[in-house]
């Protein structure tokens, strides 16, 4: 079994804006979740604050490499790069179907 960790969109922003862990900066919040093992957040915090977090010495490039390795392993297992993956054609309507919403609500 292969495991990688994702979160809901904007989870890092939620930590920074609303949880206010130890009065962390945005770069601190990115460093905390990356070190905790969060491989993917579909919000903008990794995009906007990871570079400065590395420059400030809060995140090591090895941590970023680990997260990327996890994500690319999943892409490869899904055959994303060999042209045979059917996941590329999926859109919001496929994911947010009534069946999937009911399944999520039943948990």
Short mmCIF file of C-alpha atoms in Angstrom, two decimals:
data_model
loop_
_atom_site.label_atom_id
_atom_site.label_comp_id
_atom_site.label_asym_id
_atom_site.label_seq_id
_atom_site.Cartn_x
_atom_site.Cartn_y
_atom_site.Cartn_z
CA UNK A 1 0.00 0.00 0.00
CA UNK A 2 1.18 3.50 -0.80
CA UNK A 3 0.08 6.48 1.26
CA UNK A 4 0.22 10.19 0.61
CA UNK A 5 -1.52 12.90 2.59
CA UNK A 6 -3.77 15.60 1.16
CA UNK A 7 -6.09 18.11 2.75
CA UNK A 8 -9.12 20.09 1.83
CA UNK A 9 -8.49 23.29 -0.10
CA UNK A 10 -7.10 26.19 1.88
CA UNK A 11 -6.39 24.11 4.99
CA UNK A 12 -3.06 25.88 5.55
CA UNK A 13 -4.78 29.24 5.25
CA UNK A 14 -7.33 28.05 7.82
CA UNK A 15 -4.52 27.17 10.22
CA UNK A 16 -2.86 30.54 9.70
CA UNK A 17 -5.96 32.75 9.66
CA UNK A 18 -8.25 31.04 12.17
CA UNK A 19 -6.33 28.59 14.35
CA UNK A 20 -3.42 31.00 14.81
CA UNK A 21 -0.94 28.41 16.02
CA UNK A 22 1.67 30.07 18.18
CA UNK A 23 1.28 33.30 16.19
CA UNK A 24 2.95 31.63 13.22
CA UNK A 25 3.70 33.49 10.02
CA UNK A 26 2.43 32.14 6.73
CA UNK A 27 5.85 30.62 6.12
CA UNK A 28 5.73 28.99 9.58
CA UNK A 29 2.33 27.45 8.80
CA UNK A 30 3.67 26.00 5.54
CA UNK A 31 6.72 24.61 7.35
CA UNK A 32 4.59 23.06 10.10
CA UNK A 33 2.24 21.18 7.77
CA UNK A 34 5.00 20.10 5.39
CA UNK A 35 7.00 18.71 8.31
CA UNK A 36 3.83 17.01 9.60
CA UNK A 37 3.56 15.17 6.28
CA UNK A 38 1.02 17.11 4.21
CA UNK A 39 1.93 16.29 0.61
CA UNK A 40 -0.76 18.30 -1.16
CA UNK A 41 -2.97 21.26 -0.35
CA UNK A 42 -5.00 22.62 -3.25
CA UNK A 43 -4.99 26.14 -1.77
CA UNK A 44 -2.37 28.77 -2.59
CA UNK A 45 -0.16 28.59 0.52
CA UNK A 46 2.34 26.05 -0.79
CA UNK A 47 2.49 28.00 -4.05
CA UNK A 48 2.90 31.41 -2.40
CA UNK A 49 4.92 30.78 0.76
CA UNK A 50 7.08 27.65 0.38
CA UNK A 51 9.93 29.43 -1.39
CA UNK A 52 10.25 32.03 1.38
CA UNK A 53 9.94 29.28 3.96
CA UNK A 54 12.98 27.59 2.39
CA UNK A 55 14.91 30.88 2.14
CA UNK A 56 14.16 31.57 5.82
CA UNK A 57 15.46 28.11 6.75
CA UNK A 58 12.08 26.87 8.02
CA UNK A 59 11.72 24.16 5.36
CA UNK A 60 14.44 22.00 3.90
CA UNK A 61 14.37 21.14 0.23
CA UNK A 62 14.43 17.48 1.27
CA UNK A 63 10.96 17.95 2.77
CA UNK A 64 9.65 19.32 -0.50
CA UNK A 65 11.36 16.51 -2.41
CA UNK A 66 9.65 13.94 -0.19
CA UNK A 67 6.20 15.43 -0.80
CA UNK A 68 6.82 15.62 -4.55
CA UNK A 69 8.09 12.04 -4.63
CA UNK A 70 4.90 10.89 -2.90
CA UNK A 71 2.69 12.76 -5.37
CA UNK A 72 4.56 11.61 -8.46
CA UNK A 73 4.49 8.02 -7.26
CA UNK A 74 0.70 8.29 -7.11
CA UNK A 75 0.58 9.88 -10.58
CA UNK A 76 2.66 7.03 -11.95
CA UNK A 77 0.52 4.38 -10.28
CA UNK A 78 -2.54 6.00 -11.86
CA UNK A 79 -0.73 5.83 -15.24
CA UNK A 80 -1.05 9.58 -15.56
CA UNK A 81 2.00 10.02 -17.78
CA UNK A 82 1.64 7.14 -20.23
CA UNK A 83 -1.51 8.38 -21.95
CA UNK A 84 -3.73 5.56 -20.72
CA UNK A 85 -5.16 7.24 -17.63
CA UNK A 86 -8.86 8.01 -17.74
CA UNK A 87 -8.47 10.45 -14.83
CA UNK A 88 -7.36 13.31 -17.11
CA UNK A 89 -10.84 13.56 -18.59
CA UNK A 90 -12.61 13.77 -15.23
CA UNK A 91 -14.08 17.08 -14.21
CA UNK A 92 -15.97 18.60 -11.31
CA UNK A 93 -19.25 16.98 -12.38
CA UNK A 94 -17.65 13.54 -12.17
CA UNK A 95 -16.33 14.15 -8.68
CA UNK A 96 -19.27 16.13 -7.28
CA UNK A 97 -21.96 13.71 -8.39
CA UNK A 98 -25.02 13.07 -6.22
CA UNK A 99 -23.76 9.54 -5.55
CA UNK A 100 -20.42 10.84 -4.25
CA UNK A 101 -22.05 13.56 -2.16
CA UNK A 102 -24.37 10.99 -0.55
CA UNK A 103 -21.41 8.72 0.15
CA UNK A 104 -19.51 11.57 1.81
CA UNK A 105 -22.53 12.50 3.92
CA UNK A 106 -23.04 8.90 5.05
CA UNK A 107 -19.64 8.74 6.77
#
